[in-house]
Short mmCIF file of C-alpha atoms in Angstrom, two decimals:
data_model
loop_
_atom_site.label_atom_id
_atom_site.label_comp_id
_atom_site.label_asym_id
_atom_site.label_seq_id
_atom_site.Cartn_x
_atom_site.Cartn_y
_atom_site.Cartn_z
CA UNK A 71 149.84 71.80 198.32
CA UNK A 72 149.65 74.85 196.09
CA UNK A 73 152.02 73.19 193.68
CA UNK A 74 149.90 70.08 193.56
CA UNK A 75 146.78 72.15 192.98
CA UNK A 76 148.48 74.06 190.18
CA UNK A 77 149.70 70.88 188.56
CA UNK A 78 146.22 69.34 188.81
CA UNK A 79 144.76 72.45 187.24
CA UNK A 80 147.28 72.21 184.44
CA UNK A 81 146.36 68.56 183.87
CA UNK A 82 142.68 69.44 183.79
CA UNK A 83 143.22 72.23 181.29
CA UNK A 84 145.36 69.92 179.18
CA UNK A 85 142.69 67.21 179.12
CA UNK A 86 139.80 69.55 178.50
CA UNK A 87 141.57 71.60 175.85
CA UNK A 88 142.73 68.64 173.79
CA UNK A 89 139.52 66.63 174.09
CA UNK A 90 137.48 69.74 173.21
CA UNK A 91 139.68 70.20 170.18
CA UNK A 92 139.51 66.58 169.02
CA UNK A 93 135.82 66.08 169.74
CA UNK A 94 135.22 69.44 168.10
CA UNK A 95 136.87 68.32 164.89
CA UNK A 96 135.30 64.86 164.79
CA UNK A 97 131.91 65.99 166.03
CA UNK A 98 131.82 68.82 163.54
CA UNK A 99 132.62 66.45 160.70
CA UNK A 100 129.79 64.14 161.78
CA UNK A 101 127.43 67.13 162.11
CA UNK A 102 128.21 68.28 158.57
CA UNK A 103 127.54 64.83 157.14
CA UNK A 104 124.28 64.68 159.10
CA UNK A 105 123.25 68.11 157.87
CA UNK A 106 123.98 67.18 154.26
CA UNK A 107 122.22 63.82 154.39
CA UNK A 108 119.23 64.81 156.55
CA UNK A 109 115.71 64.89 155.08
CA UNK A 110 115.95 68.57 154.20
CA UNK A 111 119.66 68.47 153.51
CA UNK A 112 121.48 69.30 150.33
CA UNK A 113 122.13 65.63 149.59
CA UNK A 114 119.46 63.65 151.42
CA UNK A 115 120.54 60.09 152.13
CA UNK A 116 118.40 58.19 154.54
CA UNK A 117 120.80 55.27 155.09
CA UNK A 118 123.76 57.44 156.02
CA UNK A 119 121.73 59.77 158.19
CA UNK A 120 119.95 57.01 160.12
CA UNK A 121 123.21 55.18 160.76
CA UNK A 122 124.92 58.29 162.11
CA UNK A 123 121.86 59.24 164.08
CA UNK A 124 121.72 55.81 165.72
CA UNK A 125 125.45 55.89 166.41
CA UNK A 126 125.21 59.31 168.04
CA UNK A 127 122.27 58.26 170.20
CA UNK A 128 124.00 55.03 171.23
CA UNK A 129 127.21 56.70 172.32
CA UNK A 130 125.36 59.46 174.11
CA UNK A 131 123.36 57.01 176.17
CA UNK A 132 126.51 55.44 177.66
CA UNK A 133 127.25 56.71 181.16
CA UNK A 134 130.70 58.25 180.86
CA UNK A 135 132.29 56.25 183.64
CA UNK A 136 131.23 52.98 181.99
CA UNK A 137 132.30 54.13 178.55
CA UNK A 138 135.70 55.01 179.91
CA UNK A 139 136.25 51.55 181.36
CA UNK A 140 134.74 49.78 178.36
CA UNK A 141 137.17 51.36 175.92
CA UNK A 142 140.32 50.81 177.96
CA UNK A 143 141.70 48.41 175.31
CA UNK A 144 141.22 51.05 172.65
CA UNK A 145 142.87 53.68 174.84
CA UNK A 146 145.88 51.37 175.34
CA UNK A 147 146.07 50.83 171.63
CA UNK A 148 146.15 54.54 170.91
CA UNK A 149 148.31 56.03 173.69
CA UNK A 150 149.99 52.90 175.07
CA UNK A 151 148.57 53.26 178.58
CA UNK A 152 145.19 53.67 180.24
CA UNK A 153 146.37 55.77 183.17
CA UNK A 154 147.13 59.48 183.28
CA UNK A 155 145.75 62.59 181.72
CA UNK A 156 146.91 61.80 178.18
CA UNK A 157 145.07 58.49 178.36
CA UNK A 158 141.91 60.26 179.55
CA UNK A 159 141.79 62.28 176.37
CA UNK A 160 140.69 59.20 174.41
CA UNK A 161 137.47 58.43 176.35
CA UNK A 162 136.78 62.14 176.77
CA UNK A 163 136.98 62.67 173.02
CA UNK A 164 134.86 59.63 172.26
CA UNK A 165 132.23 60.62 174.79
CA UNK A 166 132.07 64.23 173.61
CA UNK A 167 132.11 63.64 169.85
CA UNK A 168 128.45 62.55 169.54
CA UNK A 169 127.48 65.36 171.91
CA UNK A 170 129.29 67.89 169.74
CA UNK A 171 127.73 66.36 166.64
CA UNK A 172 124.23 66.79 168.04
CA UNK A 173 124.81 70.34 169.23
CA UNK A 174 126.45 71.45 165.99
CA UNK A 175 123.71 69.78 163.96
CA UNK A 176 121.28 71.92 165.96
CA UNK A 177 123.29 75.07 165.30
CA UNK A 178 123.48 74.40 161.57
CA UNK A 179 119.80 73.51 161.35
CA UNK A 180 118.96 76.94 162.70
CA UNK A 181 120.37 78.59 159.59
CA UNK A 182 117.51 80.13 157.62
CA UNK A 183 116.56 77.84 154.78
CA UNK A 184 115.92 80.86 152.57
CA UNK A 185 119.54 81.98 152.81
CA UNK A 186 120.65 78.53 151.67
CA UNK A 187 118.15 78.65 148.82
CA UNK A 188 119.48 82.06 147.80
CA UNK A 189 123.00 80.66 147.64
CA UNK A 190 121.76 77.78 145.49
CA UNK A 191 119.98 80.28 143.25
CA UNK A 192 123.24 81.83 142.13
CA UNK A 193 125.02 78.55 141.63
CA UNK A 194 126.91 77.92 144.88
CA UNK A 195 128.08 74.33 145.28
CA UNK A 196 127.08 72.22 148.28
CA UNK A 197 130.50 72.67 149.85
CA UNK A 198 130.38 76.43 149.30
CA UNK A 199 126.99 76.49 150.95
CA UNK A 200 128.15 74.46 153.96
CA UNK A 201 131.35 76.40 154.56
CA UNK A 202 130.50 79.79 153.10
CA UNK A 203 126.91 80.10 154.24
CA UNK A 204 125.80 77.64 156.91
CA UNK A 205 128.87 77.63 159.15
CA UNK A 206 129.35 81.33 158.70
CA UNK A 207 125.76 82.14 159.61
CA UNK A 208 125.71 79.64 162.50
CA UNK A 209 129.02 80.79 163.97
CA UNK A 210 127.64 82.63 167.04
CA UNK A 211 125.54 79.64 168.01
CA UNK A 212 128.46 77.28 167.31
CA UNK A 213 130.67 79.26 169.67
CA UNK A 214 128.09 79.13 172.46
CA UNK A 215 127.70 75.40 171.97
CA UNK A 216 131.44 74.98 172.11
CA UNK A 217 131.47 76.56 175.54
CA UNK A 218 128.79 74.08 176.61
CA UNK A 219 130.96 71.21 175.34
CA UNK A 220 134.07 72.48 177.10
CA UNK A 221 132.22 72.82 180.40
CA UNK A 222 130.77 69.36 180.00
CA UNK A 223 134.21 67.97 179.33
CA UNK A 224 135.47 69.69 182.46
CA UNK A 225 132.90 67.72 184.41
CA UNK A 226 133.81 64.49 182.62
CA UNK A 227 137.49 65.10 183.23
CA UNK A 228 136.87 65.22 186.96
CA UNK A 229 135.16 61.87 186.64
CA UNK A 230 138.14 60.55 184.71
CA UNK A 231 140.19 61.50 187.73
CA UNK A 232 138.31 58.88 189.72
CA UNK A 233 139.97 56.10 187.76
CA UNK A 234 143.46 57.55 187.62
CA UNK A 235 143.10 60.21 184.99
CA UNK A 236 144.81 63.00 186.86
CA UNK A 237 143.61 66.56 187.16
CA UNK A 238 141.51 68.34 189.75
CA UNK A 239 139.00 65.51 190.09
CA UNK A 240 141.80 63.08 190.86
CA UNK A 241 143.23 65.45 193.45
CA UNK A 242 139.88 66.02 195.08
CA UNK A 243 139.23 62.32 195.43
CA UNK A 244 142.71 61.32 196.52
CA UNK A 245 143.30 64.05 199.10
CA UNK A 246 139.94 65.51 199.81
CA UNK A 247 137.90 62.30 199.98
CA UNK A 248 140.28 59.44 200.78
CA UNK A 249 142.47 61.43 203.18
CA UNK A 250 139.70 63.60 204.60
CA UNK A 251 141.49 66.83 203.63
CA UNK A 252 138.41 68.98 203.26
CA UNK A 253 140.43 72.06 202.34
CA UNK A 254 141.78 70.33 199.22
CA UNK A 255 138.27 69.32 198.29
CA UNK A 256 137.08 72.90 198.69
CA UNK A 257 139.98 74.35 196.70
CA UNK A 258 139.43 71.88 193.88
CA UNK A 259 135.73 72.69 193.71
CA UNK A 260 136.35 76.44 193.81
CA UNK A 261 138.91 76.21 191.03
CA UNK A 262 136.49 74.14 188.94
CA UNK A 263 133.78 76.75 189.48
CA UNK A 264 136.14 79.54 188.42
CA UNK A 265 137.21 77.65 185.30
CA UNK A 266 133.58 77.07 184.32
CA UNK A 267 132.87 80.78 184.73
CA UNK A 268 135.86 81.70 182.62
CA UNK A 269 134.90 79.33 179.80
CA UNK A 270 131.31 80.54 179.78
CA UNK A 271 132.20 84.22 179.79
CA UNK A 272 134.69 83.73 176.97
CA UNK A 273 131.93 81.96 175.04
CA UNK A 274 129.47 84.77 175.72
CA UNK A 275 131.92 87.46 174.80
CA UNK A 276 132.88 85.86 171.50
CA UNK A 277 129.19 85.27 170.80
CA UNK A 278 128.40 88.94 171.32
CA UNK A 279 131.20 89.96 169.04
CA UNK A 280 130.19 87.58 166.26
CA UNK A 281 126.45 88.16 166.42
CA UNK B 1148 113.87 82.63 127.02
CA UNK B 1149 111.69 80.33 129.06
CA UNK B 1150 109.36 77.81 127.49
CA UNK B 1151 107.26 75.54 129.66
CA UNK B 1152 105.08 72.81 128.23
CA UNK B 1153 102.74 70.44 130.00
CA UNK B 1154 104.58 70.87 133.30
CA UNK B 1155 103.29 68.73 136.16
CA UNK B 1156 104.57 68.29 139.68
CA UNK B 1157 103.53 66.29 142.70
CA UNK B 1158 104.40 66.58 146.38
CA UNK B 1159 103.69 62.98 147.27
CA UNK B 1160 100.07 62.48 146.25
CA UNK B 1161 99.38 66.18 146.02
CA UNK B 1162 99.26 67.59 142.51
CA UNK B 1163 100.79 71.06 142.94
CA UNK B 1164 101.26 71.92 139.27
CA UNK B 1165 99.02 70.65 136.57
CA UNK B 1166 99.67 70.85 132.84
CA UNK B 1167 101.33 74.26 132.93
CA UNK B 1168 102.36 75.80 129.61
CA UNK B 1169 103.72 79.27 129.11
CA UNK B 1170 106.36 81.16 127.23
CA UNK B 1171 108.45 84.05 128.46
CA UNK B 1172 110.11 86.04 125.71
CA UNK B 1173 113.26 88.07 125.92
CA UNK B 1174 112.59 91.46 127.48
CA UNK B 1175 109.29 90.45 129.06
CA UNK B 1176 108.23 91.35 132.54
CA UNK B 1177 106.17 88.25 133.03
CA UNK B 1178 103.72 88.00 135.91
CA UNK B 1179 102.56 84.86 137.66
CA UNK B 1180 99.70 85.82 139.91
CA UNK B 1181 97.41 83.89 142.22
CA UNK B 1182 96.40 83.26 145.80
CA UNK B 1183 98.90 81.71 148.18
CA UNK B 1184 99.12 78.00 147.68
CA UNK B 1185 98.27 78.26 144.00
CA UNK B 1186 101.65 76.82 143.06
CA UNK B 1187 103.22 79.96 141.64
CA UNK B 1188 106.39 79.90 143.74
CA UNK B 1189 106.85 76.21 142.94
CA UNK B 1190 106.48 77.02 139.25
CA UNK B 1191 109.12 79.73 139.58
CA UNK B 1192 111.51 77.30 141.30
CA UNK B 1193 111.12 74.81 138.48
CA UNK B 1194 112.61 77.45 136.17
CA UNK B 1195 115.99 77.51 137.88
CA UNK B 1196 115.95 73.93 139.07
CA UNK B 1197 115.45 74.63 142.78
CA UNK B 1198 112.49 72.29 142.39
CA UNK B 1199 112.36 69.23 140.19
CA UNK B 1200 109.33 68.22 138.17
CA UNK B 1201 107.77 64.95 137.14
CA UNK B 1202 105.98 65.78 133.91
CA UNK B 1203 106.44 68.00 130.92
CA UNK B 1204 109.26 70.25 129.90
CA UNK B 1205 110.92 73.40 131.21
CA UNK B 1206 113.29 74.95 128.70
CA UNK B 1207 115.37 77.93 129.72
CA UNK B 1208 117.55 79.54 127.09
CA UNK B 1209 117.23 76.38 125.02
CA UNK B 1210 118.19 73.95 127.78
CA UNK B 1211 115.90 71.41 129.40
CA UNK B 1212 116.30 72.19 133.11
CA UNK B 1213 115.37 68.71 134.34
CA UNK B 1214 118.12 66.96 132.41
CA UNK B 1215 120.97 69.30 133.31
CA UNK B 1216 123.95 67.94 135.23
CA UNK B 1217 124.95 69.52 138.49
CA UNK B 1218 127.51 71.66 136.68
CA UNK B 1219 125.05 72.53 133.93
CA UNK B 1220 122.54 73.64 136.52
CA UNK B 1221 125.12 75.87 138.19
CA UNK B 1222 125.93 77.50 134.86
CA UNK B 1223 122.23 78.04 134.22
CA UNK B 1224 121.75 79.63 137.63
CA UNK B 1225 124.63 81.95 136.94
CA UNK B 1226 122.44 83.38 134.20
CA UNK B 1227 119.34 83.57 136.39
CA UNK B 1228 119.23 85.85 139.39
CA UNK B 1229 116.58 85.42 142.05
CA UNK B 1230 115.11 87.66 144.75
CA UNK B 1231 112.90 86.62 147.61
CA UNK B 1232 110.08 87.81 149.86
CA UNK B 1233 112.27 87.62 152.96
CA UNK B 1234 115.35 88.92 151.14
CA UNK B 1235 117.41 85.91 152.32
CA UNK B 1236 120.53 87.93 152.95
CA UNK B 1237 123.35 86.72 155.15
CA UNK B 1238 122.72 88.50 158.41
CA UNK B 1239 126.32 88.41 159.61
CA UNK B 1240 127.73 90.02 156.49
CA UNK B 1241 127.56 93.65 155.52
CA UNK B 1242 126.01 95.05 152.37
CA UNK B 1243 129.20 94.83 150.36
CA UNK B 1244 129.93 91.24 151.37
CA UNK B 1245 126.40 90.12 150.59
CA UNK B 1246 126.54 91.54 147.09
CA UNK B 1247 130.05 90.20 146.54
CA UNK B 1248 129.17 86.68 147.62
CA UNK B 1249 127.99 85.33 144.23
CA UNK B 1250 131.16 86.76 142.68
CA UNK B 1251 133.26 84.95 145.29
CA UNK B 1252 131.36 81.76 144.60
CA UNK B 1253 132.31 82.07 140.95
CA UNK B 1254 135.90 82.94 141.90
CA UNK B 1255 136.13 86.34 140.27
CA UNK B 1256 139.41 88.16 140.88
CA UNK B 1257 139.33 90.60 143.82
CA UNK B 1258 139.66 93.85 141.89
CA UNK B 1259 136.87 92.83 139.52
CA UNK B 1260 134.63 92.03 142.47
CA UNK B 1261 135.26 95.42 144.03
CA UNK B 1262 134.50 97.25 140.80
CA UNK B 1263 131.37 95.25 140.13
CA UNK B 1264 129.99 95.68 143.64
CA UNK B 1265 130.49 99.45 143.53
CA UNK B 1266 128.67 99.53 140.21
CA UNK B 1267 125.77 97.51 141.66
CA UNK B 1268 125.62 99.67 144.79
CA UNK B 1269 125.22 102.69 142.57
CA UNK B 1270 122.55 100.96 140.48
CA UNK B 1271 120.39 100.19 143.51
CA UNK B 1272 121.21 103.47 145.22
CA UNK B 1273 122.95 102.10 148.29
CA UNK B 1274 126.51 103.38 147.84
CA UNK B 1275 126.38 105.03 151.25
CA UNK B 1276 125.33 101.85 153.02
CA UNK B 1277 128.28 99.89 151.66
CA UNK B 1278 129.69 98.83 155.05
CA UNK B 1279 126.42 98.62 156.95
CA UNK B 1280 125.34 95.29 158.47
CA UNK B 1281 122.22 94.18 156.64
CA UNK B 1282 120.19 93.81 159.82
CA UNK B 1283 120.39 97.59 160.26
CA UNK B 1284 118.68 98.22 156.93
CA UNK B 1285 115.00 98.82 156.23
CA UNK B 1286 112.98 96.27 154.28
CA UNK B 1287 113.23 98.24 151.06
CA UNK B 1288 116.99 98.62 151.44
CA UNK B 1289 117.33 94.90 152.14
CA UNK B 1290 115.47 94.11 148.95
CA UNK B 1291 117.78 96.48 147.07
CA UNK B 1292 120.72 94.51 148.38
CA UNK B 1293 118.90 91.36 147.28
CA UNK B 1294 118.46 92.80 143.80
CA UNK B 1295 122.10 93.87 143.60
CA UNK B 1296 123.19 90.39 144.66
CA UNK B 1297 120.88 88.78 142.11
CA UNK B 1298 122.34 90.98 139.37
CA UNK B 1299 125.96 90.51 140.40
CA UNK B 1300 126.67 87.84 137.81
CA UNK B 1301 124.97 89.75 134.98
CA UNK B 1302 122.08 87.32 134.62
CA UNK B 1303 119.81 87.39 131.60
CA UNK B 1304 116.76 86.50 133.66
CA UNK B 1305 115.66 87.75 137.08
CA UNK B 1306 113.18 85.68 139.07
CA UNK B 1307 111.20 87.55 141.73
CA UNK B 1308 109.43 85.47 144.35
CA UNK B 1309 106.92 87.73 146.12
CA UNK B 1310 109.68 90.30 146.18
CA UNK B 1311 107.47 93.13 147.42
CA UNK B 1312 105.06 91.23 149.65
CA UNK B 1313 106.89 92.15 152.84
CA UNK B 1314 107.13 95.83 151.94
CA UNK B 1315 104.83 98.78 152.50
CA UNK B 1316 103.07 100.30 149.47
CA UNK B 1317 105.46 103.19 149.00
CA UNK B 1318 108.54 101.00 149.20
CA UNK B 1319 106.85 98.50 146.91
CA UNK B 1320 106.53 101.16 144.25
CA UNK B 1321 110.17 102.19 144.53
CA UNK B 1322 111.31 98.57 144.25
CA UNK B 1323 109.04 98.01 141.25
CA UNK B 1324 110.42 101.13 139.60
CA UNK B 1325 113.90 99.75 140.11
CA UNK B 1326 112.85 96.46 138.50
CA UNK B 1327 111.37 98.29 135.52
CA UNK B 1328 114.61 100.20 135.18
CA UNK B 1329 116.61 97.00 135.21
CA UNK B 1330 114.31 95.51 132.61
CA UNK B 1331 114.65 98.50 130.33
CA UNK B 1332 118.23 99.60 130.81
CA UNK B 1333 119.91 96.25 131.24
CA UNK B 1334 117.49 94.27 129.10
CA UNK B 1335 117.00 91.68 131.82
CA UNK B 1336 113.96 89.47 131.36
CA UNK B 1337 111.97 89.39 134.58
CA UNK B 1338 109.55 86.83 135.96
CA UNK B 1339 107.44 88.14 138.82
CA UNK B 1340 105.53 85.89 141.18
CA UNK B 1341 103.04 87.80 143.32
CA UNK B 1342 99.62 87.79 144.87
CA UNK B 1343 99.38 91.57 144.52
CA UNK B 1344 97.40 92.69 141.51
CA UNK B 1345 98.92 96.18 141.75
CA UNK B 1346 102.35 94.69 141.16
CA UNK B 1347 101.23 92.96 137.99
CA UNK B 1348 99.51 96.09 136.75
CA UNK B 1349 102.49 98.23 137.42
CA UNK B 1350 105.26 96.17 135.88
CA UNK B 1351 104.10 93.17 133.87
CA UNK B 1352 103.46 93.17 130.17
CA UNK B 1353 102.24 89.57 130.24
CA UNK B 1354 100.61 87.60 132.97
CA UNK B 1355 99.29 84.16 133.82
CA UNK B 1356 96.74 83.68 136.58
CA UNK B 1357 97.11 80.53 138.65
CA UNK B 1358 94.64 78.76 140.84
CA UNK B 1359 95.16 75.39 142.56
CA UNK B 1360 98.07 74.42 140.33
CA UNK B 1361 96.40 75.37 137.07
CA UNK B 1362 96.76 78.33 134.77
CA UNK B 1363 93.27 79.78 134.59
CA UNK B 1364 93.98 82.83 132.48
CA UNK B 1365 96.89 84.06 130.39
CA UNK B 1366 97.69 86.89 128.10
CA UNK B 1367 98.85 90.46 127.86
CA UNK B 1368 98.26 92.28 131.11
CA UNK B 1369 96.41 95.11 129.47
CA UNK B 1370 93.90 92.89 127.70
CA UNK B 1371 93.47 90.72 130.73
CA UNK B 1372 92.64 93.61 132.96
CA UNK B 1373 90.48 95.40 130.44
CA UNK B 1374 88.38 92.35 129.87
CA UNK B 1375 88.95 90.07 132.80
CA UNK B 1376 87.47 86.63 132.59
CA UNK B 1377 85.56 84.98 135.37
CA UNK B 1378 88.69 83.75 137.18
CA UNK B 1379 90.49 87.04 137.22
CA UNK B 1380 87.42 88.90 138.34
CA UNK B 1381 87.12 86.51 141.25
CA UNK B 1382 90.71 87.25 142.10
CA UNK B 1383 90.42 91.01 142.00
CA UNK B 1384 86.95 91.16 143.54
CA UNK B 1385 85.65 93.94 141.38
CA UNK B 1386 82.16 92.67 140.78
CA UNK B 1387 80.07 94.70 143.14
CA UNK B 1388 78.39 97.46 141.24
CA UNK B 1389 75.02 98.93 141.69
CA UNK B 1390 72.47 97.49 139.34
CA UNK B 1391 70.11 100.11 138.05
CA UNK B 1392 66.77 98.59 137.09
CA UNK B 1393 66.24 100.70 134.00
CA UNK B 1394 68.56 101.29 131.10
CA UNK B 1395 71.55 99.24 130.00
CA UNK B 1396 74.91 99.00 131.71
CA UNK B 1397 77.86 99.30 129.40
CA UNK B 1398 81.32 98.56 130.60
CA UNK B 1399 83.87 100.73 128.81
CA UNK B 1400 87.46 99.60 128.77
CA UNK B 1401 90.21 102.13 128.45
CA UNK B 1402 93.24 100.83 126.65
CA UNK B 1403 96.27 102.93 127.27
CA UNK B 1404 96.30 104.62 123.86
CA UNK B 1405 93.08 106.47 124.51
CA UNK B 1406 92.91 106.50 128.26
CA UNK B 1407 93.96 110.08 128.41
CA UNK B 1408 91.39 111.39 125.97
CA UNK B 1409 88.14 112.73 127.26
CA UNK B 1410 85.98 110.02 125.80
CA UNK B 1411 83.06 110.25 128.15
CA UNK B 1412 82.43 113.95 128.11
CA UNK B 1413 82.96 113.96 124.37
CA UNK B 1414 80.31 111.33 123.94
CA UNK B 1415 77.76 113.20 126.01
CA UNK B 1416 78.36 116.36 124.02
CA UNK B 1417 78.35 114.87 120.57
CA UNK B 1418 75.43 112.50 121.01
CA UNK B 1419 73.54 114.84 123.27
CA UNK B 1420 72.48 112.07 125.63
CA UNK B 1421 72.41 111.60 129.38
CA UNK B 1422 73.83 108.68 131.24
CA UNK B 1423 74.86 107.87 134.76
CA UNK B 1424 78.11 106.45 135.97
CA UNK B 1425 77.54 103.25 137.91
CA UNK B 1426 81.04 102.19 138.70
CA UNK B 1427 84.53 102.09 137.48
CA UNK B 1428 88.16 102.23 138.16
CA UNK B 1429 91.05 103.94 136.50
CA UNK B 1430 94.48 102.71 137.43
CA UNK B 1431 98.04 103.31 136.69
CA UNK B 1432 99.43 100.65 134.42
CA UNK B 1433 103.16 100.78 133.81
CA UNK B 1434 103.65 104.33 132.54
CA UNK B 1435 100.07 105.08 131.60
CA UNK B 1436 96.63 104.68 133.01
CA UNK B 1437 94.02 102.15 132.07
CA UNK B 1438 90.79 100.99 133.51
CA UNK B 1439 87.12 100.71 132.98
CA UNK B 1440 83.99 102.67 133.58
CA UNK B 1441 80.47 101.33 133.80
CA UNK B 1442 77.82 103.68 132.54
CA UNK B 1443 74.09 103.29 132.47
CA UNK B 1444 72.32 104.56 129.35
CA UNK B 1445 68.68 104.49 128.28
CA UNK B 1446 67.75 101.45 126.17
CA UNK B 1447 66.97 103.64 123.18
CA UNK B 1448 70.40 105.21 123.19
CA UNK B 1449 72.38 101.97 123.33
CA UNK B 1450 72.79 101.53 119.61
CA UNK B 1451 74.01 105.08 119.01
CA UNK B 1452 76.40 104.85 121.90
CA UNK B 1453 77.89 101.60 120.63
CA UNK B 1454 78.39 102.96 117.14
CA UNK B 1455 80.05 106.04 118.55
CA UNK B 1456 82.33 103.95 120.76
CA UNK B 1457 83.32 101.81 117.83
CA UNK B 1458 84.32 104.91 115.92
CA UNK B 1459 86.61 105.91 118.80
CA UNK B 1460 88.31 102.53 118.98
CA UNK B 1461 86.96 101.76 122.40
CA UNK B 1462 86.42 98.32 123.83
CA UNK B 1463 83.17 97.68 125.58
CA UNK B 1464 80.92 95.03 126.94
CA UNK B 1465 77.17 95.29 127.32
CA UNK B 1466 76.48 93.94 130.76
CA UNK B 1467 73.57 91.73 131.63
CA UNK B 1468 71.33 92.71 134.46
CA UNK B 1469 72.40 91.21 137.71
CA UNK B 1470 75.98 90.87 136.62
#
């Protein structure tokens, strides 16, 4: 049993880590474009911003479990199968990307407009402002938001377990629910709680250091 | 250095700048003064292209700001430093990194950056705070960092947007002294936007007064304060003086050349007349004092007094009753 729990934990960490990474990269890219093209952005562009905004809202309004099933063909196309923890990374990433985009947009919007103006006043380019000023200034808030995303993905990954995604959620349903092994259910839940605590305290600690 | 003609700007329907014309010459400390919302900060931002404009012309060092390409604008801004009311420093960087940032943006080599930043730290008197996080500094120190950052690229023009408005009077004076120093020693032309008259009096040699997007008065600071027009008087609220029913009120203006001479006592002695002082103010202006004094003399003495004043090179104004 311990071995199975450990393996499930490993699968969960694998799914959460990779989908946090991928959604982080994609979501961040979307957030930067939204920040640049927003009304008060450095390169306002209504068409681009509205499209992205709509897209983000649309994807975020999908219940995860439905999204996961709906994109099974896409998942097959990318990883060759729709079962297992590697396959879960695709829907997890797609579900989290718009969430990351929205959170990071919020973080970047918090950057004092005056600091950006100061950078413009000595001739910084838009890219220098985004990477050298906005992201740098927003870093503590970005880190905190990343912890939120990772914890969210942990929850999603348990859901992915329900349809054969592997990990702690899978274990809890298979053994704990279907076979009435309450102890497995309890262990899975406790481990999930501990993981959430660890992620959050790492986030808080890094935040304190960066602030 | 800066020549603005017929400048107009709208925010939607709102006309924020209306037919603005002014000229800033090399070496000037040029004041733009007015109440908040008068459009002075917007005017300042038109000079370095942070704001666009719809009418007229803004020429800085011979270039029309509105027609510059993105690259051209960057080059222009390299030659124009700017400081702000809220300092606008990067809170997560230390003093050194904040000052070095413009140099990094322009990709200066590392050793040059280090040398330049040390030089600037010395100039603004913050060498000891080199590695301090900016959030641990006082307001005056933050503005010094702001000034050092604005000067990092050796600009020819320094734009100051309410640079002392968030500071206490004592700190304000020390920052203004630093600005004067920069103007004199480095020959940097300075444009100062402020709502504080004291700032204008202390540092500016020329000034425009703005109200609701218009320039309502312009000229040399000294002249403008010695003989303020209606608009400026409204702005400085210096109209309440006792009106004495008999005699004539004469407003004496003290230009800086003769402010230190004992004009008034001399007049009483030489003309052997009596008069009463009704109001007045003497203020520090740049390195000297200037101001005005309102005296009340008997009607019969007015002519003699005026002739005597003329002989001394004084400026005056015979005030109407009720003024």
